[in-house]
Short mmCIF file of N, CA and C in Angstrom, two decimals:
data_model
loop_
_atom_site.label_atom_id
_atom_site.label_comp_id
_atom_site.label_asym_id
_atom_site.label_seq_id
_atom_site.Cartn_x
_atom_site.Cartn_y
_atom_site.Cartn_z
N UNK A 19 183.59 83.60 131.99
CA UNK A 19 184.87 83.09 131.51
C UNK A 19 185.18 81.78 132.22
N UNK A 20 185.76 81.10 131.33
CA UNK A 20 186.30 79.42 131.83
C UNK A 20 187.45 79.30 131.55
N UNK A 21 188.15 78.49 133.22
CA UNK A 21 189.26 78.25 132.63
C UNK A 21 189.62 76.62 132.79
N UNK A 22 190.47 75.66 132.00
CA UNK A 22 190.18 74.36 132.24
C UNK A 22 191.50 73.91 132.16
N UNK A 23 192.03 72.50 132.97
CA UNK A 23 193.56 72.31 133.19
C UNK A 23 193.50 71.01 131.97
N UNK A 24 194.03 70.66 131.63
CA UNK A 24 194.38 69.33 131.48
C UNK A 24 195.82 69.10 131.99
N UNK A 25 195.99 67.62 133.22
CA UNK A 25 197.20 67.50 133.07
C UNK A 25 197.61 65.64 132.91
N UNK A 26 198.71 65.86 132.25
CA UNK A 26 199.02 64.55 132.20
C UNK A 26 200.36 64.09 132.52
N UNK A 27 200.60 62.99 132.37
CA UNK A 27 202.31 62.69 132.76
C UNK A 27 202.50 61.71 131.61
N UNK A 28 203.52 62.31 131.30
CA UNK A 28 204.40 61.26 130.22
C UNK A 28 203.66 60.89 129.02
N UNK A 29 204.67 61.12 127.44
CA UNK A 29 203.91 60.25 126.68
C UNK A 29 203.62 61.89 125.55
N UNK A 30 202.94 61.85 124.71
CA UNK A 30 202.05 62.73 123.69
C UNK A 30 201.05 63.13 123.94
N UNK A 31 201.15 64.75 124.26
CA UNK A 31 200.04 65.26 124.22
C UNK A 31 199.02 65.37 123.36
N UNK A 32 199.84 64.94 122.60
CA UNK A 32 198.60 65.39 120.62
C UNK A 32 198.35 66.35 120.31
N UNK A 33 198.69 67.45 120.74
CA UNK A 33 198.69 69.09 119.96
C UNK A 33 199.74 68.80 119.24
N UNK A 34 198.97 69.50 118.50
CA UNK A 34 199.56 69.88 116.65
C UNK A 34 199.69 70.93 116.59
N UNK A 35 200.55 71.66 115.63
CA UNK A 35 200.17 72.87 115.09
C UNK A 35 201.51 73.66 113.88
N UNK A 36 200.85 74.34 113.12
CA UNK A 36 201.10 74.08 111.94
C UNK A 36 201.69 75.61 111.72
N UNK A 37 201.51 76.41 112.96
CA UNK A 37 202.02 77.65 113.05
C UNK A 37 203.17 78.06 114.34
N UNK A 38 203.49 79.15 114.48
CA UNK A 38 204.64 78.83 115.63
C UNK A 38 204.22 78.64 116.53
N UNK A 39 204.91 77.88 117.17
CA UNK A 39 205.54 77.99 118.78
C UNK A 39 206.19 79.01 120.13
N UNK A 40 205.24 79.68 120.82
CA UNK A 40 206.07 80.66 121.11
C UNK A 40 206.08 79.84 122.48
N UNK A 41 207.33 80.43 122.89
CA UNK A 41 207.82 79.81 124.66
C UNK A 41 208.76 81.31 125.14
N UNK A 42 207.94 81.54 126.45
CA UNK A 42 209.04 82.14 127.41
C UNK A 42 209.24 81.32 128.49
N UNK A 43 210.75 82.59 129.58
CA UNK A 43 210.42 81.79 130.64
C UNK A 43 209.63 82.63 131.85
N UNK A 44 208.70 82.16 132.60
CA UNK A 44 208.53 83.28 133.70
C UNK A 44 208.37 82.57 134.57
N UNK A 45 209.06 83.22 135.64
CA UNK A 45 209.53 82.88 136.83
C UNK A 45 210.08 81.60 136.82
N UNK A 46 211.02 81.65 136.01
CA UNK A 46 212.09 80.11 135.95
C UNK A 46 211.30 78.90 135.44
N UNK A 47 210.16 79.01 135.45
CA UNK A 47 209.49 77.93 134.51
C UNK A 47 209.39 78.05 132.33
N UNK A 48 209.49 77.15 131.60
CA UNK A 48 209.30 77.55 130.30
C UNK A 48 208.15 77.10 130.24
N UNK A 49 207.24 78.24 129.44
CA UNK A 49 206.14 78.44 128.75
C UNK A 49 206.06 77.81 127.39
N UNK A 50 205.06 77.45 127.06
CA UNK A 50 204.83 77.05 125.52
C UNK A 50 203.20 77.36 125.25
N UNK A 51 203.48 78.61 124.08
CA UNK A 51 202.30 78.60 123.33
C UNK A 51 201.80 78.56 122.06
N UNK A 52 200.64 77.56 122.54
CA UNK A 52 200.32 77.26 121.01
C UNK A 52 199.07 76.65 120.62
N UNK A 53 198.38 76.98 119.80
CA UNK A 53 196.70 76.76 119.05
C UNK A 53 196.22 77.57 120.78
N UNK A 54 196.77 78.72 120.89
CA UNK A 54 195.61 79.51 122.31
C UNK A 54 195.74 78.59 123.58
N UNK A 55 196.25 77.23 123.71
CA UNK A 55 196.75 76.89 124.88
C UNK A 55 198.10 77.27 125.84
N UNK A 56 198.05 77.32 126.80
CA UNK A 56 199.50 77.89 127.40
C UNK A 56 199.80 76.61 128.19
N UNK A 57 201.35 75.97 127.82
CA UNK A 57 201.45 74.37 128.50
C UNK A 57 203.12 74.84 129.09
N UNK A 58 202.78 74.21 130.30
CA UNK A 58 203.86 73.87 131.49
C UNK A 58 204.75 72.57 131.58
N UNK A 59 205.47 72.45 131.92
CA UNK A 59 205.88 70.99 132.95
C UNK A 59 206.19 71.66 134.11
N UNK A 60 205.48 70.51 135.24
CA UNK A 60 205.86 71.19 136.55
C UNK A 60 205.75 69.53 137.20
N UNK A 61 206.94 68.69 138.37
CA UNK A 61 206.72 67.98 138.96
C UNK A 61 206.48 66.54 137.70
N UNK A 62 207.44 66.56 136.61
CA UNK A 62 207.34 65.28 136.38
C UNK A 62 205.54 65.62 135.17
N UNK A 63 204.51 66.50 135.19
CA UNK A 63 203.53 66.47 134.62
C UNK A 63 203.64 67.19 133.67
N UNK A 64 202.53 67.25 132.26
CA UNK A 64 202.31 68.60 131.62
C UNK A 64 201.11 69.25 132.32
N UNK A 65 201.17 70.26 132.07
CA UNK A 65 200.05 71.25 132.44
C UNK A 65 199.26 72.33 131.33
N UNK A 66 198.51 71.99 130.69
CA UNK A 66 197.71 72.53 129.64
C UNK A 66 196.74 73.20 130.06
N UNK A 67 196.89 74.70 129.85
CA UNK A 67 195.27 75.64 130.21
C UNK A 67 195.42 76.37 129.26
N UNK A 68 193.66 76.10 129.35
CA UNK A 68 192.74 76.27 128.35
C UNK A 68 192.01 77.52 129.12
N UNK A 69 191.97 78.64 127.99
CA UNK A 69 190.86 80.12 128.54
C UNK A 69 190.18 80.27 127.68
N UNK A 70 189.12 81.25 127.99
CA UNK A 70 188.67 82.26 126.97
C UNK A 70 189.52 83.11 126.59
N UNK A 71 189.88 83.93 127.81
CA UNK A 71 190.69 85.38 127.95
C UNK A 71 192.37 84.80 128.01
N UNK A 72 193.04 85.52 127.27
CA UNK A 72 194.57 85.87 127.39
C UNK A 72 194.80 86.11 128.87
N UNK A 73 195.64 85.71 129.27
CA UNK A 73 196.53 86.38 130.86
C UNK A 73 197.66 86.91 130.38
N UNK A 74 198.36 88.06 130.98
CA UNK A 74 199.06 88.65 130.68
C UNK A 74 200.16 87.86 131.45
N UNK A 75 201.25 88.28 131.26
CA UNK A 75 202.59 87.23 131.85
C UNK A 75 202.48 87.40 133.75
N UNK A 76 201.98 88.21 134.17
CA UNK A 76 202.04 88.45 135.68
C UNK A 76 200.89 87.82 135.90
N UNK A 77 199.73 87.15 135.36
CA UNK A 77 198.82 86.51 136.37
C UNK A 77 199.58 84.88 135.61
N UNK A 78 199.55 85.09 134.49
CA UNK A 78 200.13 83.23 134.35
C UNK A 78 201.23 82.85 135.40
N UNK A 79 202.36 84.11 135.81
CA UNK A 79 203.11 84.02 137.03
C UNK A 79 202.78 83.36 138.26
N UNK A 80 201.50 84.14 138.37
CA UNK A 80 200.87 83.85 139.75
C UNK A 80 199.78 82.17 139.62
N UNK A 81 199.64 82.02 138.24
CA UNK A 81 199.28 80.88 138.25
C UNK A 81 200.21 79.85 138.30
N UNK A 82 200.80 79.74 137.75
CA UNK A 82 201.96 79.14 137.67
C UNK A 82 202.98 78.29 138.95
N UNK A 83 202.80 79.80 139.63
CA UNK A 83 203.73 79.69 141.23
C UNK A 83 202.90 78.79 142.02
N UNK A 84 201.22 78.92 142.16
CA UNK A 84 200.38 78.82 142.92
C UNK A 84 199.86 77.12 142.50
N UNK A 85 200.38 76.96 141.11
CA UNK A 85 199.88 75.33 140.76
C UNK A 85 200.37 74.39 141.79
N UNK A 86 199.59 73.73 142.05
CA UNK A 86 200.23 72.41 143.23
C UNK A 86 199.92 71.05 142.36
N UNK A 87 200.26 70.07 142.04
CA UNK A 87 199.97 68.74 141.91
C UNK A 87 200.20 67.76 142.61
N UNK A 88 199.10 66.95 143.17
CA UNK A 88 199.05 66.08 144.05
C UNK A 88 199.04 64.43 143.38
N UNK A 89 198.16 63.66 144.40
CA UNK A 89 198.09 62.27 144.48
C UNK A 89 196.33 62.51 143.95
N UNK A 90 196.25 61.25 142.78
CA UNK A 90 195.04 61.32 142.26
C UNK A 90 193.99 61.31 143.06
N UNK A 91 192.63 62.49 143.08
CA UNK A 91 191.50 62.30 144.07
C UNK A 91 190.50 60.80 143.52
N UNK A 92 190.40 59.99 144.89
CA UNK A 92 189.98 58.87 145.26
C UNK A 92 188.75 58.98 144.98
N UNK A 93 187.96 58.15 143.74
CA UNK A 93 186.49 58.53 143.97
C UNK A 93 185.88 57.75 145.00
N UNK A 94 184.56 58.84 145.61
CA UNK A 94 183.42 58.30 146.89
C UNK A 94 182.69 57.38 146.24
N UNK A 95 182.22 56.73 147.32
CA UNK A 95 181.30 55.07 147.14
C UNK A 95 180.00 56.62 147.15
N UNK A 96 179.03 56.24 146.79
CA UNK A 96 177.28 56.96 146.68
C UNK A 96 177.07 57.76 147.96
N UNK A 97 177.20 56.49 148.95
CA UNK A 97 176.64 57.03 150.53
C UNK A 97 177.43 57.96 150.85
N UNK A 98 178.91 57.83 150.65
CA UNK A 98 179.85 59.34 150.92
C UNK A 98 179.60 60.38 150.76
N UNK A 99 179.31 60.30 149.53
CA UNK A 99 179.06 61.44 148.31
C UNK A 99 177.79 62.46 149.40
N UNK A 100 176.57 61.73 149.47
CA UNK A 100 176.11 62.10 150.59
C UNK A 100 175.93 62.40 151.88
N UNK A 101 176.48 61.68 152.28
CA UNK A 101 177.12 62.02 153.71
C UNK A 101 177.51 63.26 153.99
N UNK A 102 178.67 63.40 153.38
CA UNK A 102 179.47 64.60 152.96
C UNK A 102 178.51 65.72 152.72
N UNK A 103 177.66 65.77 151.57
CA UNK A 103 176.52 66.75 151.25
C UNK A 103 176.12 67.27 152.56
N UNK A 104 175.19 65.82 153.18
CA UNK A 104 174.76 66.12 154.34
C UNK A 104 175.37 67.23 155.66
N UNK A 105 176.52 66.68 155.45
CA UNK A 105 177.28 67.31 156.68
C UNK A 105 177.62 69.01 156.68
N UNK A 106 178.31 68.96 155.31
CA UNK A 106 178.29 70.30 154.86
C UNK A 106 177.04 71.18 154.85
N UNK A 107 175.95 70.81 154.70
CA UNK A 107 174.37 71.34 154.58
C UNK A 107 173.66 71.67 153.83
N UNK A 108 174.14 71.06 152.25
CA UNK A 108 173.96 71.05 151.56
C UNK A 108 172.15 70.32 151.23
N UNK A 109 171.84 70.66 150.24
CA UNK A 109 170.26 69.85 150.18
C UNK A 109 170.72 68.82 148.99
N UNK A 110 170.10 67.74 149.53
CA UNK A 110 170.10 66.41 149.30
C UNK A 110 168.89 66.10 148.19
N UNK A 111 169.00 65.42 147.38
CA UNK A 111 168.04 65.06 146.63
C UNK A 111 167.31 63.82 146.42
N UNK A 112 165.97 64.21 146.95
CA UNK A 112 165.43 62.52 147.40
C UNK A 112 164.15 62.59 146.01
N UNK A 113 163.57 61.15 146.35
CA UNK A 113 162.21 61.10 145.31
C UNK A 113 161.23 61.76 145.63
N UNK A 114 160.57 62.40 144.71
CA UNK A 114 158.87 63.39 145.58
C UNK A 114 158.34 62.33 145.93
N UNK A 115 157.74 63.00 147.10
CA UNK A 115 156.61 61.93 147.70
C UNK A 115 155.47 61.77 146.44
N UNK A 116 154.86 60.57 146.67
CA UNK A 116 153.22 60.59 146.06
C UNK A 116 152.42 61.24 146.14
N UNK A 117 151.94 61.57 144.99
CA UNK A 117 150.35 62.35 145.58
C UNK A 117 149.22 61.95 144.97
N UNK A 118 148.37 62.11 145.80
CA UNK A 118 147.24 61.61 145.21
C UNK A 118 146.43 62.42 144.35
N UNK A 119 145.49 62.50 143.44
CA UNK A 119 145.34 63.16 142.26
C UNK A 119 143.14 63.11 142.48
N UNK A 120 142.80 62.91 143.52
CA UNK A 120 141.34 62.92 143.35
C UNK A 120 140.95 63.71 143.22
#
């Protein structure tokens, strides 16, 4: 099972839909569902998740409560990216050596 966020700030989401709208509230936030997405505002953002599986209203709760939104992650220059790998202990991916074929 997958689950996937989209979030954005301000502006049109571009969901459509041509059937209802259902919205509760849980835990003081309003819900909106619709085409199988479940969408938030939290902090100024929307918050769109995407499942396979239905959540029942007590784990979207706990998702919900537990969402944090931050400051956009900074992408690493290459050598970071590695570095980082490195440090953690991760295996690194280099070129095969040559071989000789006689």
């Amino acid at each position: 099972n997958a689950v996937n966020f989209l979030i954005s700030k301000g502006g049109d989401n571009g969901i459509s839909t041509t059937e209802e709208v259902k919205t509760e509230v849980i835990n003081g936030t309003k819900v909106y569902y619709a085409n199988g997405i479940v969408i938030w505002e939290q902090d100024g953002y929307t918050v769109e998740l995407y499942s396979q599986v239905d959540f029942d209203q007590a784990t979207l709760g706990k998702i919900i409560d537990s969402f944090n939104i931050g400051a956009p992650v900074q992408p690493l220059e290459q050598g970071q990216v590695k570095e980082n790998l490195q440090k953690n202990g991760a295996a690194v991916a280099a070129p095969a050596p040559a071989v000789d074929s006689e």
